[in-house]
């Protein structure tokens, strides 16, 4: 089973020529959306199709991307809301010890400094204010934890855990 990483999401069709407005979810858009790059598009019905980038340009905080397989607006409209994914196997290891791919964090135990397990990391959510760890709490429910050093001082990939120092009330 391969792990796929979200690198973008199709917001809408742009113009009549098949261009798509894409919200970027990667730190390396020049690499992920370079001409010739192949992305997997997971459509709203959960089906997946491969798309090959043919052209890309920046526009109003998004990328306008043209794919070889999308010749016109009619086809582009079918891709509205699609997640654009890459296989994690194709990604180089990070050279920065403080940077992690989402798939490396998903599934890790979330523990307090004293070792008490409070839940598991389900996913990484992105908001205008920054990244959040979405935790499935051991006692039920979920918590959104700001992914900042003050609250998440340690990521222990070999140990399979993230250490938290949450302010009072964050996990309740």
CSV table of N, CA and C in Angstrom, one decimal:
chain,number,residue,atom,x,y,z
A,1,UNK,N,0.8,-1.2,0.0
A,1,UNK,CA,0.0,0.0,0.0
A,1,UNK,C,0.9,1.2,0.0
A,2,UNK,N,0.6,2.2,-0.9
A,2,UNK,CA,1.4,3.4,-0.9
A,2,UNK,C,0.7,4.5,-0.2
A,3,UNK,N,1.5,5.4,0.3
A,3,UNK,CA,0.9,6.6,1.0
A,3,UNK,C,0.9,7.7,0.0
A,4,UNK,N,-0.2,8.4,-0.1
A,4,UNK,CA,-0.3,9.6,-1.0
A,4,UNK,C,-0.3,10.8,-0.1
A,5,UNK,N,0.3,11.9,-0.6
A,5,UNK,CA,0.4,13.2,0.0
A,5,UNK,C,-0.4,14.2,-0.8
A,6,UNK,N,-1.2,15.0,0.0
A,6,UNK,CA,-1.9,16.1,-0.7
A,6,UNK,C,-1.0,17.2,-1.0
A,7,UNK,N,-0.9,17.6,-2.3
A,7,UNK,CA,-0.1,18.7,-2.7
A,7,UNK,C,-1.0,19.9,-3.2
A,8,UNK,N,-2.2,19.6,-3.4
A,8,UNK,CA,-3.1,20.7,-3.9
A,8,UNK,C,-4.6,20.2,-4.0
A,9,UNK,N,-5.5,21.2,-4.1
A,9,UNK,CA,-6.9,20.9,-4.3
A,9,UNK,C,-7.4,21.8,-5.4
A,10,UNK,N,-8.2,21.3,-6.3
A,10,UNK,CA,-8.8,22.0,-7.4
A,10,UNK,C,-9.9,22.9,-6.8
A,11,UNK,N,-9.8,24.2,-6.9
A,11,UNK,CA,-10.8,25.1,-6.4
A,11,UNK,C,-11.9,25.2,-7.5
A,12,UNK,N,-11.5,25.4,-8.8
A,12,UNK,CA,-12.5,25.7,-9.8
A,12,UNK,C,-11.9,25.7,-11.2
A,13,UNK,N,-12.7,25.6,-12.2
A,13,UNK,CA,-12.2,25.8,-13.6
A,13,UNK,C,-12.0,27.3,-13.8
A,14,UNK,N,-11.0,27.6,-14.6
A,14,UNK,CA,-10.7,29.0,-14.9
A,14,UNK,C,-10.7,29.2,-16.4
A,15,UNK,N,-11.5,30.0,-16.9
A,15,UNK,CA,-11.6,30.3,-18.3
A,15,UNK,C,-12.2,29.1,-19.1
A,16,UNK,N,-12.1,29.2,-20.4
A,16,UNK,CA,-12.8,28.2,-21.2
A,16,UNK,C,-11.8,27.1,-21.8
A,17,UNK,N,-10.5,27.4,-21.5
A,17,UNK,CA,-9.5,26.5,-22.1
A,17,UNK,C,-9.0,25.3,-21.3
A,18,UNK,N,-9.7,25.0,-20.2
A,18,UNK,CA,-9.4,23.9,-19.4
A,18,UNK,C,-8.4,24.1,-18.2
A,19,UNK,N,-8.0,25.4,-18.0
A,19,UNK,CA,-7.2,25.7,-16.9
A,19,UNK,C,-7.9,25.4,-15.6
A,20,UNK,N,-7.2,25.1,-14.5
A,20,UNK,CA,-7.8,24.8,-13.2
A,20,UNK,C,-7.1,25.7,-12.2
A,21,UNK,N,-7.9,26.4,-11.3
A,21,UNK,CA,-7.4,27.2,-10.2
A,21,UNK,C,-7.1,26.2,-9.1
A,22,UNK,N,-5.9,26.1,-8.6
A,22,UNK,CA,-5.5,25.1,-7.6
A,22,UNK,C,-5.0,25.8,-6.3
A,23,UNK,N,-5.5,25.4,-5.2
A,23,UNK,CA,-5.0,25.8,-3.9
A,23,UNK,C,-3.9,24.9,-3.6
A,24,UNK,N,-2.7,25.5,-3.3
A,24,UNK,CA,-1.5,24.7,-3.1
A,24,UNK,C,-1.4,24.2,-1.6
A,25,UNK,N,-1.0,23.0,-1.4
A,25,UNK,CA,-0.8,22.4,-0.1
A,25,UNK,C,0.6,21.7,0.0
A,26,UNK,N,1.6,22.4,-0.6
A,26,UNK,CA,3.0,21.8,-0.6
A,26,UNK,C,4.0,23.0,-0.4
A,27,UNK,N,5.1,22.6,0.2
A,27,UNK,CA,6.2,23.6,0.3
A,27,UNK,C,7.0,23.7,-1.0
A,28,UNK,N,6.8,22.8,-1.9
A,28,UNK,CA,7.6,22.7,-3.1
A,28,UNK,C,6.7,22.8,-4.4
A,29,UNK,N,5.9,23.9,-4.5
A,29,UNK,CA,5.0,23.9,-5.7
A,29,UNK,C,5.8,23.9,-7.0
A,30,UNK,N,7.0,24.5,-7.1
A,30,UNK,CA,7.7,24.5,-8.3
A,30,UNK,C,8.1,23.1,-8.8
A,31,UNK,N,8.3,22.2,-7.8
A,31,UNK,CA,8.6,20.9,-8.2
A,31,UNK,C,7.4,20.0,-8.4
A,32,UNK,N,6.4,20.1,-7.6
A,32,UNK,CA,5.2,19.3,-7.7
A,32,UNK,C,4.4,19.6,-8.9
A,33,UNK,N,4.4,20.9,-9.3
A,33,UNK,CA,3.5,21.4,-10.4
A,33,UNK,C,4.3,21.8,-11.6
A,34,UNK,N,5.5,21.2,-11.8
A,34,UNK,CA,6.3,21.5,-12.9
A,34,UNK,C,5.8,20.8,-14.2
A,35,UNK,N,5.9,21.3,-15.3
A,35,UNK,CA,5.5,20.6,-16.6
A,35,UNK,C,6.1,19.2,-16.6
A,36,UNK,N,5.3,18.3,-16.9
A,36,UNK,CA,5.7,16.9,-17.0
A,36,UNK,C,5.4,16.1,-15.7
A,37,UNK,N,5.2,16.8,-14.6
A,37,UNK,CA,4.9,16.1,-13.3
A,37,UNK,C,3.5,15.4,-13.4
A,38,UNK,N,3.4,14.2,-12.9
A,38,UNK,CA,2.2,13.5,-12.9
A,38,UNK,C,1.6,13.4,-11.5
A,39,UNK,N,0.4,13.9,-11.4
A,39,UNK,CA,-0.3,13.9,-10.1
A,39,UNK,C,-1.5,13.0,-10.2
A,40,UNK,N,-1.9,12.4,-9.1
A,40,UNK,CA,-3.1,11.6,-9.0
A,40,UNK,C,-4.2,12.6,-8.5
A,41,UNK,N,-5.3,12.6,-9.2
A,41,UNK,CA,-6.5,13.4,-8.8
A,41,UNK,C,-7.5,12.5,-8.2
A,42,UNK,N,-7.8,12.7,-6.9
A,42,UNK,CA,-8.9,12.0,-6.3
A,42,UNK,C,-10.1,12.8,-6.4
A,43,UNK,N,-11.1,12.4,-7.2
A,43,UNK,CA,-12.3,13.1,-7.4
A,43,UNK,C,-13.3,13.0,-6.2
A,44,UNK,N,-14.3,13.8,-6.3
A,44,UNK,CA,-15.3,13.7,-5.2
A,44,UNK,C,-16.0,12.4,-5.0
A,45,UNK,N,-16.1,11.6,-6.1
A,45,UNK,CA,-16.7,10.3,-6.0
A,45,UNK,C,-15.7,9.2,-5.6
A,46,UNK,N,-14.4,9.7,-5.2
A,46,UNK,CA,-13.3,8.9,-4.7
A,46,UNK,C,-12.6,8.1,-5.8
A,47,UNK,N,-13.0,8.3,-7.0
A,47,UNK,CA,-12.2,7.7,-8.1
A,47,UNK,C,-10.9,8.5,-8.3
A,48,UNK,N,-9.9,7.9,-8.9
A,48,UNK,CA,-8.6,8.5,-9.1
A,48,UNK,C,-8.2,8.4,-10.5
A,49,UNK,N,-7.7,9.5,-11.0
A,49,UNK,CA,-7.1,9.5,-12.4
A,49,UNK,C,-5.8,10.3,-12.4
A,50,UNK,N,-4.9,9.9,-13.2
A,50,UNK,CA,-3.6,10.5,-13.4
A,50,UNK,C,-3.7,11.7,-14.3
A,51,UNK,N,-3.1,12.8,-13.9
A,51,UNK,CA,-3.0,14.0,-14.6
A,51,UNK,C,-1.6,14.5,-14.8
A,52,UNK,N,-1.2,14.9,-16.0
A,52,UNK,CA,0.1,15.4,-16.3
A,52,UNK,C,0.1,16.9,-16.5
A,53,UNK,N,0.9,17.6,-15.7
A,53,UNK,CA,1.0,19.0,-15.8
A,53,UNK,C,1.6,19.4,-17.1
A,54,UNK,N,0.9,20.3,-17.9
A,54,UNK,CA,1.5,20.8,-19.1
A,54,UNK,C,1.9,22.3,-19.0
A,55,UNK,N,1.3,23.1,-18.1
A,55,UNK,CA,1.6,24.5,-17.9
A,55,UNK,C,1.1,24.9,-16.6
A,56,UNK,N,1.8,25.9,-16.0
A,56,UNK,CA,1.4,26.4,-14.7
A,56,UNK,C,1.8,27.9,-14.6
A,57,UNK,N,0.9,28.7,-13.9
A,57,UNK,CA,1.3,30.1,-13.7
A,57,UNK,C,0.6,30.5,-12.4
A,58,UNK,N,1.1,31.5,-11.7
A,58,UNK,CA,0.5,32.0,-10.5
A,58,UNK,C,-0.6,33.0,-10.8
A,59,UNK,N,-1.6,33.0,-10.0
A,59,UNK,CA,-2.7,34.0,-10.2
A,59,UNK,C,-3.5,34.1,-8.9
A,60,UNK,N,-3.5,35.3,-8.4
A,60,UNK,CA,-4.3,35.7,-7.2
A,60,UNK,C,-4.2,34.7,-6.0
A,61,UNK,N,-2.9,34.3,-5.7
A,61,UNK,CA,-2.7,33.5,-4.5
A,61,UNK,C,-2.9,32.0,-4.8
A,62,UNK,N,-3.2,31.6,-6.0
A,62,UNK,CA,-3.4,30.2,-6.4
A,62,UNK,C,-2.5,30.0,-7.6
A,63,UNK,N,-2.5,28.7,-8.0
A,63,UNK,CA,-1.8,28.4,-9.3
A,63,UNK,C,-2.9,28.1,-10.3
A,64,UNK,N,-2.7,28.5,-11.5
A,64,UNK,CA,-3.5,28.1,-12.6
A,64,UNK,C,-2.8,27.0,-13.4
A,65,UNK,N,-3.3,25.8,-13.4
A,65,UNK,CA,-2.6,24.7,-13.9
A,65,UNK,C,-3.4,24.1,-15.1
A,66,UNK,N,-2.7,23.8,-16.1
A,66,UNK,CA,-3.2,23.1,-17.3
A,66,UNK,C,-2.7,21.7,-17.3
A,67,UNK,N,-3.6,20.7,-17.5
A,67,UNK,CA,-3.2,19.3,-17.6
A,67,UNK,C,-3.4,18.8,-19.0
A,68,UNK,N,-2.5,17.9,-19.4
A,68,UNK,CA,-2.7,17.4,-20.8
A,68,UNK,C,-4.0,16.7,-21.0
A,69,UNK,N,-4.6,16.1,-19.9
A,69,UNK,CA,-5.8,15.3,-20.0
A,69,UNK,C,-7.1,16.2,-19.9
A,70,UNK,N,-6.9,17.5,-19.8
A,70,UNK,CA,-8.1,18.4,-19.6
A,70,UNK,C,-8.1,19.4,-20.7
A,71,UNK,N,-8.8,19.1,-21.8
A,71,UNK,CA,-8.7,19.9,-23.0
A,71,UNK,C,-9.6,21.2,-22.9
A,72,UNK,N,-10.7,21.2,-22.1
A,72,UNK,CA,-11.6,22.3,-22.1
A,72,UNK,C,-12.3,22.5,-20.7
A,73,UNK,N,-13.1,23.5,-20.7
A,73,UNK,CA,-13.8,23.8,-19.4
A,73,UNK,C,-14.8,22.7,-19.0
A,74,UNK,N,-15.4,22.0,-19.9
A,74,UNK,CA,-16.3,21.0,-19.6
A,74,UNK,C,-15.6,19.9,-18.8
A,75,UNK,N,-14.5,19.4,-19.2
A,75,UNK,CA,-13.7,18.4,-18.5
A,75,UNK,C,-13.2,19.0,-17.2
A,76,UNK,N,-12.7,20.3,-17.2
A,76,UNK,CA,-12.2,21.0,-16.0
A,76,UNK,C,-13.2,21.0,-14.9
A,77,UNK,N,-14.5,21.2,-15.3
A,77,UNK,CA,-15.6,21.3,-14.3
A,77,UNK,C,-15.7,20.0,-13.5
A,78,UNK,N,-15.4,18.9,-14.2
A,78,UNK,CA,-15.6,17.6,-13.5
A,78,UNK,C,-14.5,17.4,-12.4
A,79,UNK,N,-13.5,18.2,-12.4
A,79,UNK,CA,-12.4,18.1,-11.5
A,79,UNK,C,-12.5,19.0,-10.3
A,80,UNK,N,-13.6,19.8,-10.2
A,80,UNK,CA,-13.8,20.8,-9.1
A,80,UNK,C,-13.8,20.0,-7.8
A,81,UNK,N,-13.0,20.4,-6.8
A,81,UNK,CA,-12.9,19.8,-5.5
A,81,UNK,C,-11.9,18.6,-5.4
A,82,UNK,N,-11.3,18.2,-6.6
A,82,UNK,CA,-10.4,17.1,-6.5
A,82,UNK,C,-9.2,17.4,-5.7
A,83,UNK,N,-8.7,16.3,-5.0
A,83,UNK,CA,-7.5,16.4,-4.3
A,83,UNK,C,-6.4,16.0,-5.3
A,84,UNK,N,-5.3,16.8,-5.3
A,84,UNK,CA,-4.1,16.4,-6.1
A,84,UNK,C,-3.1,15.8,-5.2
A,85,UNK,N,-2.7,14.6,-5.5
A,85,UNK,CA,-1.8,13.8,-4.7
A,85,UNK,C,-0.6,13.3,-5.4
A,86,UNK,N,0.5,13.1,-4.6
A,86,UNK,CA,1.7,12.4,-5.1
A,86,UNK,C,2.0,11.2,-4.2
A,87,UNK,N,2.7,10.2,-4.7
A,87,UNK,CA,3.1,9.1,-3.9
A,87,UNK,C,4.3,9.5,-3.0
A,88,UNK,N,4.2,9.1,-1.7
A,88,UNK,CA,5.2,9.5,-0.7
A,88,UNK,C,6.5,8.8,-1.1
A,89,UNK,N,6.5,7.7,-1.8
A,89,UNK,CA,7.7,7.0,-2.2
A,89,UNK,C,8.6,7.8,-3.1
A,90,UNK,N,7.9,8.7,-3.9
A,90,UNK,CA,8.6,9.5,-4.9
A,90,UNK,C,9.2,10.8,-4.3
A,91,UNK,N,9.0,11.0,-2.9
A,91,UNK,CA,9.5,12.2,-2.3
A,91,UNK,C,10.9,12.0,-1.7
A,92,UNK,N,11.8,13.0,-1.9
A,92,UNK,CA,13.1,12.8,-1.2
A,92,UNK,C,13.0,13.0,0.3
A,93,UNK,N,13.9,12.4,1.0
A,93,UNK,CA,13.9,12.7,2.5
A,93,UNK,C,14.2,14.1,2.8
A,94,UNK,N,13.6,14.6,3.8
A,94,UNK,CA,13.8,16.0,4.2
A,94,UNK,C,15.2,16.2,4.8
A,95,UNK,N,15.9,17.2,4.4
A,95,UNK,CA,17.2,17.5,4.9
A,95,UNK,C,17.1,18.3,6.2
A,96,UNK,N,16.0,18.9,6.5
A,96,UNK,CA,15.8,19.7,7.7
A,96,UNK,C,15.2,18.8,8.8
A,97,UNK,N,15.9,18.7,10.0
A,97,UNK,CA,15.3,17.8,11.0
A,97,UNK,C,14.0,18.4,11.7
A,98,UNK,N,13.7,19.6,11.4
A,98,UNK,CA,12.4,20.2,11.9
A,98,UNK,C,11.3,20.2,10.9
A,99,UNK,N,11.5,19.5,9.7
A,99,UNK,CA,10.4,19.4,8.7
A,99,UNK,C,10.0,18.0,8.6
A,100,UNK,N,8.7,17.8,8.4
A,100,UNK,CA,8.2,16.4,8.3
A,100,UNK,C,7.1,16.4,7.2
A,101,UNK,N,7.0,15.3,6.6
A,101,UNK,CA,5.9,15.1,5.7
A,101,UNK,C,4.7,14.7,6.5
A,102,UNK,N,3.5,15.0,6.1
A,102,UNK,CA,2.2,14.7,6.8
A,102,UNK,C,2.2,13.2,7.1
A,103,UNK,N,2.5,12.4,6.2
A,103,UNK,CA,2.3,10.9,6.4
A,103,UNK,C,3.3,10.4,7.5
A,104,UNK,N,4.4,11.1,7.8
A,104,UNK,CA,5.3,10.7,8.8
A,104,UNK,C,4.6,11.0,10.2
A,105,UNK,N,3.8,12.0,10.3
A,105,UNK,CA,3.2,12.3,11.6
A,105,UNK,C,1.8,11.6,11.8
A,106,UNK,N,1.1,11.3,10.8
A,106,UNK,CA,-0.2,10.7,10.9
A,106,UNK,C,0.0,9.3,11.5
A,107,UNK,N,-0.8,9.0,12.6
A,107,UNK,CA,-0.7,7.7,13.3
A,107,UNK,C,0.2,7.7,14.5
A,108,UNK,N,1.0,8.8,14.7
A,108,UNK,CA,1.9,8.8,15.9
A,108,UNK,C,1.0,9.0,17.1
A,109,UNK,N,1.5,8.4,18.2
A,109,UNK,CA,0.9,8.6,19.5
A,109,UNK,C,1.2,10.1,20.0
A,110,UNK,N,0.2,10.7,20.5
A,110,UNK,CA,0.3,12.0,21.1
A,110,UNK,C,0.4,11.8,22.6
A,111,UNK,N,1.6,12.2,23.2
A,111,UNK,CA,1.8,12.0,24.6
A,111,UNK,C,2.2,13.4,25.3
A,112,UNK,N,1.9,13.4,26.6
A,112,UNK,CA,2.3,14.6,27.4
A,112,UNK,C,3.8,14.3,27.8
A,113,UNK,N,4.4,15.4,28.3
A,113,UNK,CA,5.8,15.2,28.7
A,113,UNK,C,6.1,14.1,29.7
A,114,UNK,N,5.1,13.8,30.5
A,114,UNK,CA,5.3,12.7,31.5
A,114,UNK,C,5.0,11.3,30.9
A,115,UNK,N,4.7,11.3,29.6
A,115,UNK,CA,4.5,10.0,28.9
A,115,UNK,C,3.0,9.6,28.8
A,116,UNK,N,2.1,10.3,29.4
A,116,UNK,CA,0.7,10.0,29.4
A,116,UNK,C,0.2,10.1,27.9
A,117,UNK,N,-0.4,9.0,27.4
A,117,UNK,CA,-0.9,9.1,26.0
A,117,UNK,C,-2.3,9.8,26.1
A,118,UNK,N,-2.4,10.8,25.2
A,118,UNK,CA,-3.7,11.5,25.1
A,118,UNK,C,-4.5,11.2,23.8
A,119,UNK,N,-3.8,10.6,22.9
A,119,UNK,CA,-4.5,10.3,21.6
A,119,UNK,C,-3.5,9.9,20.5
A,120,UNK,N,-4.0,10.0,19.3
A,120,UNK,CA,-3.2,9.8,18.1
A,120,UNK,C,-3.4,10.9,17.1
A,121,UNK,N,-2.4,11.1,16.3
A,121,UNK,CA,-2.5,12.1,15.3
A,121,UNK,C,-3.2,11.5,14.1
A,122,UNK,N,-4.4,12.1,13.8
A,122,UNK,CA,-5.1,11.6,12.6
A,122,UNK,C,-4.7,12.2,11.3
A,123,UNK,N,-4.5,13.5,11.4
A,123,UNK,CA,-4.1,14.2,10.1
A,123,UNK,C,-3.5,15.6,10.5
A,124,UNK,N,-3.0,16.3,9.5
A,124,UNK,CA,-2.4,17.6,9.6
A,124,UNK,C,-3.4,18.5,8.8
A,125,UNK,N,-4.0,19.5,9.5
A,125,UNK,CA,-4.9,20.5,8.9
A,125,UNK,C,-4.2,21.8,8.7
A,126,UNK,N,-4.5,22.4,7.6
A,126,UNK,CA,-3.9,23.7,7.3
A,126,UNK,C,-4.9,24.8,7.4
A,127,UNK,N,-4.6,25.9,8.1
A,127,UNK,CA,-5.5,27.0,8.3
A,127,UNK,C,-4.8,28.3,8.0
A,128,UNK,N,-5.5,29.4,7.8
A,128,UNK,CA,-4.8,30.6,7.6
A,128,UNK,C,-3.8,31.0,8.7
A,129,UNK,N,-4.1,30.5,9.9
A,129,UNK,CA,-3.2,30.7,11.1
A,129,UNK,C,-2.0,29.8,11.2
A,130,UNK,N,-2.0,28.8,10.4
A,130,UNK,CA,-0.9,27.8,10.5
A,130,UNK,C,-1.4,26.4,10.5
A,131,UNK,N,-0.5,25.4,10.7
A,131,UNK,CA,-0.8,24.0,10.7
A,131,UNK,C,-1.3,23.6,12.0
A,132,UNK,N,-2.2,22.6,12.0
A,132,UNK,CA,-2.8,22.0,13.2
A,132,UNK,C,-2.7,20.5,13.1
A,133,UNK,N,-2.3,19.9,14.3
A,133,UNK,CA,-2.4,18.5,14.4
A,133,UNK,C,-3.9,18.1,14.8
A,134,UNK,N,-4.5,17.3,14.0
A,134,UNK,CA,-5.8,16.8,14.4
A,134,UNK,C,-5.7,15.5,15.1
A,135,UNK,N,-6.0,15.5,16.4
A,135,UNK,CA,-5.9,14.4,17.3
A,135,UNK,C,-7.2,13.7,17.5
A,136,UNK,N,-7.2,12.3,17.4
A,136,UNK,CA,-8.3,11.5,17.9
A,136,UNK,C,-7.9,11.3,19.4
A,137,UNK,N,-8.7,11.8,20.3
A,137,UNK,CA,-8.4,11.7,21.7
A,137,UNK,C,-8.7,10.3,22.3
A,138,UNK,N,-7.9,9.8,23.2
A,138,UNK,CA,-8.0,8.5,23.8
A,138,UNK,C,-9.4,8.4,24.5
A,139,UNK,N,-9.9,9.5,25.1
A,139,UNK,CA,-11.1,9.5,25.8
A,139,UNK,C,-12.3,9.8,24.9
A,140,UNK,N,-12.1,9.8,23.6
A,140,UNK,CA,-13.1,10.1,22.6
A,140,UNK,C,-13.1,11.6,22.2
A,141,UNK,N,-13.6,11.8,21.0
A,141,UNK,CA,-13.6,13.2,20.4
A,141,UNK,C,-12.3,13.5,19.8
A,142,UNK,N,-12.1,14.8,19.4
A,142,UNK,CA,-10.9,15.2,18.7
A,142,UNK,C,-10.5,16.5,19.3
A,143,UNK,N,-9.2,16.8,19.0
A,143,UNK,CA,-8.7,18.1,19.4
A,143,UNK,C,-7.8,18.7,18.3
A,144,UNK,N,-7.8,20.0,18.1
A,144,UNK,CA,-6.9,20.6,17.2
A,144,UNK,C,-5.8,21.3,17.9
A,145,UNK,N,-4.6,20.9,17.6
A,145,UNK,CA,-3.4,21.3,18.4
A,145,UNK,C,-2.5,22.2,17.4
A,146,UNK,N,-2.3,23.4,17.7
A,146,UNK,CA,-1.4,24.2,16.9
A,146,UNK,C,0.0,23.5,16.8
A,147,UNK,N,0.5,23.4,15.6
A,147,UNK,CA,1.7,22.7,15.4
A,147,UNK,C,2.9,23.7,15.5
A,148,UNK,N,3.1,24.1,16.7
A,148,UNK,CA,4.2,25.1,17.0
A,148,UNK,C,5.1,24.5,18.1
A,149,UNK,N,6.3,24.9,18.1
A,149,UNK,CA,7.3,24.3,19.0
A,149,UNK,C,6.9,24.5,20.5
A,150,UNK,N,6.2,25.6,20.8
A,150,UNK,CA,5.8,25.8,22.2
A,150,UNK,C,4.9,24.7,22.7
A,151,UNK,N,4.1,24.2,21.8
A,151,UNK,CA,3.1,23.2,22.2
A,151,UNK,C,3.5,21.8,21.8
A,152,UNK,N,4.2,21.7,20.7
A,152,UNK,CA,4.7,20.4,20.2
A,152,UNK,C,6.3,20.5,20.2
A,153,UNK,N,6.9,20.3,21.4
A,153,UNK,CA,8.4,20.5,21.4
A,153,UNK,C,9.2,19.4,20.9
A,154,UNK,N,8.6,18.2,20.7
A,154,UNK,CA,9.4,17.1,20.3
A,154,UNK,C,8.6,16.2,19.3
A,155,UNK,N,9.2,15.8,18.2
A,155,UNK,CA,8.7,14.8,17.3
A,155,UNK,C,9.7,13.6,17.4
A,156,UNK,N,9.2,12.5,17.8
A,156,UNK,CA,10.1,11.3,17.9
A,156,UNK,C,9.6,10.3,16.9
A,157,UNK,N,10.0,10.4,15.7
A,157,UNK,CA,9.6,9.4,14.6
A,157,UNK,C,10.0,8.0,15.0
A,158,UNK,N,11.3,7.7,15.4
A,158,UNK,CA,11.6,6.3,15.7
A,158,UNK,C,10.8,5.8,16.8
A,159,UNK,N,10.4,6.6,17.8
A,159,UNK,CA,9.6,6.2,19.0
A,159,UNK,C,8.1,6.2,18.7
A,160,UNK,N,7.7,6.7,17.5
A,160,UNK,CA,6.3,6.8,17.1
A,160,UNK,C,5.5,7.7,18.0
A,161,UNK,N,6.0,8.9,18.3
A,161,UNK,CA,5.2,9.7,19.2
A,161,UNK,C,5.5,11.2,18.9
A,162,UNK,N,4.6,12.0,19.3
A,162,UNK,CA,4.8,13.5,19.4
A,162,UNK,C,4.5,13.9,20.8
A,163,UNK,N,5.4,14.7,21.3
A,163,UNK,CA,5.3,15.1,22.7
A,163,UNK,C,4.6,16.5,22.8
A,164,UNK,N,3.6,16.6,23.6
A,164,UNK,CA,2.8,17.8,23.7
A,164,UNK,C,3.0,18.5,25.1
A,165,UNK,N,3.0,19.8,25.1
A,165,UNK,CA,2.9,20.6,26.3
A,165,UNK,C,1.8,21.6,26.1
A,166,UNK,N,0.5,21.1,26.1
A,166,UNK,CA,-0.6,21.9,25.8
A,166,UNK,C,-1.0,22.9,26.9
A,167,UNK,N,-1.4,24.1,26.5
A,167,UNK,CA,-2.0,25.0,27.6
A,167,UNK,C,-3.3,24.4,28.1
A,168,UNK,N,-3.6,24.8,29.4
A,168,UNK,CA,-4.8,24.3,30.0
A,168,UNK,C,-6.0,24.5,29.1
A,169,UNK,N,-6.8,23.4,29.0
A,169,UNK,CA,-8.1,23.5,28.3
A,169,UNK,C,-8.0,23.1,26.8
A,170,UNK,N,-6.8,23.0,26.3
A,170,UNK,CA,-6.6,22.7,24.8
A,170,UNK,C,-7.1,21.3,24.5
A,171,UNK,N,-6.9,20.3,25.3
A,171,UNK,CA,-7.3,19.0,25.0
A,171,UNK,C,-8.7,18.5,25.6
A,172,UNK,N,-9.4,19.5,26.1
A,172,UNK,CA,-10.7,19.1,26.7
A,172,UNK,C,-11.9,19.6,25.8
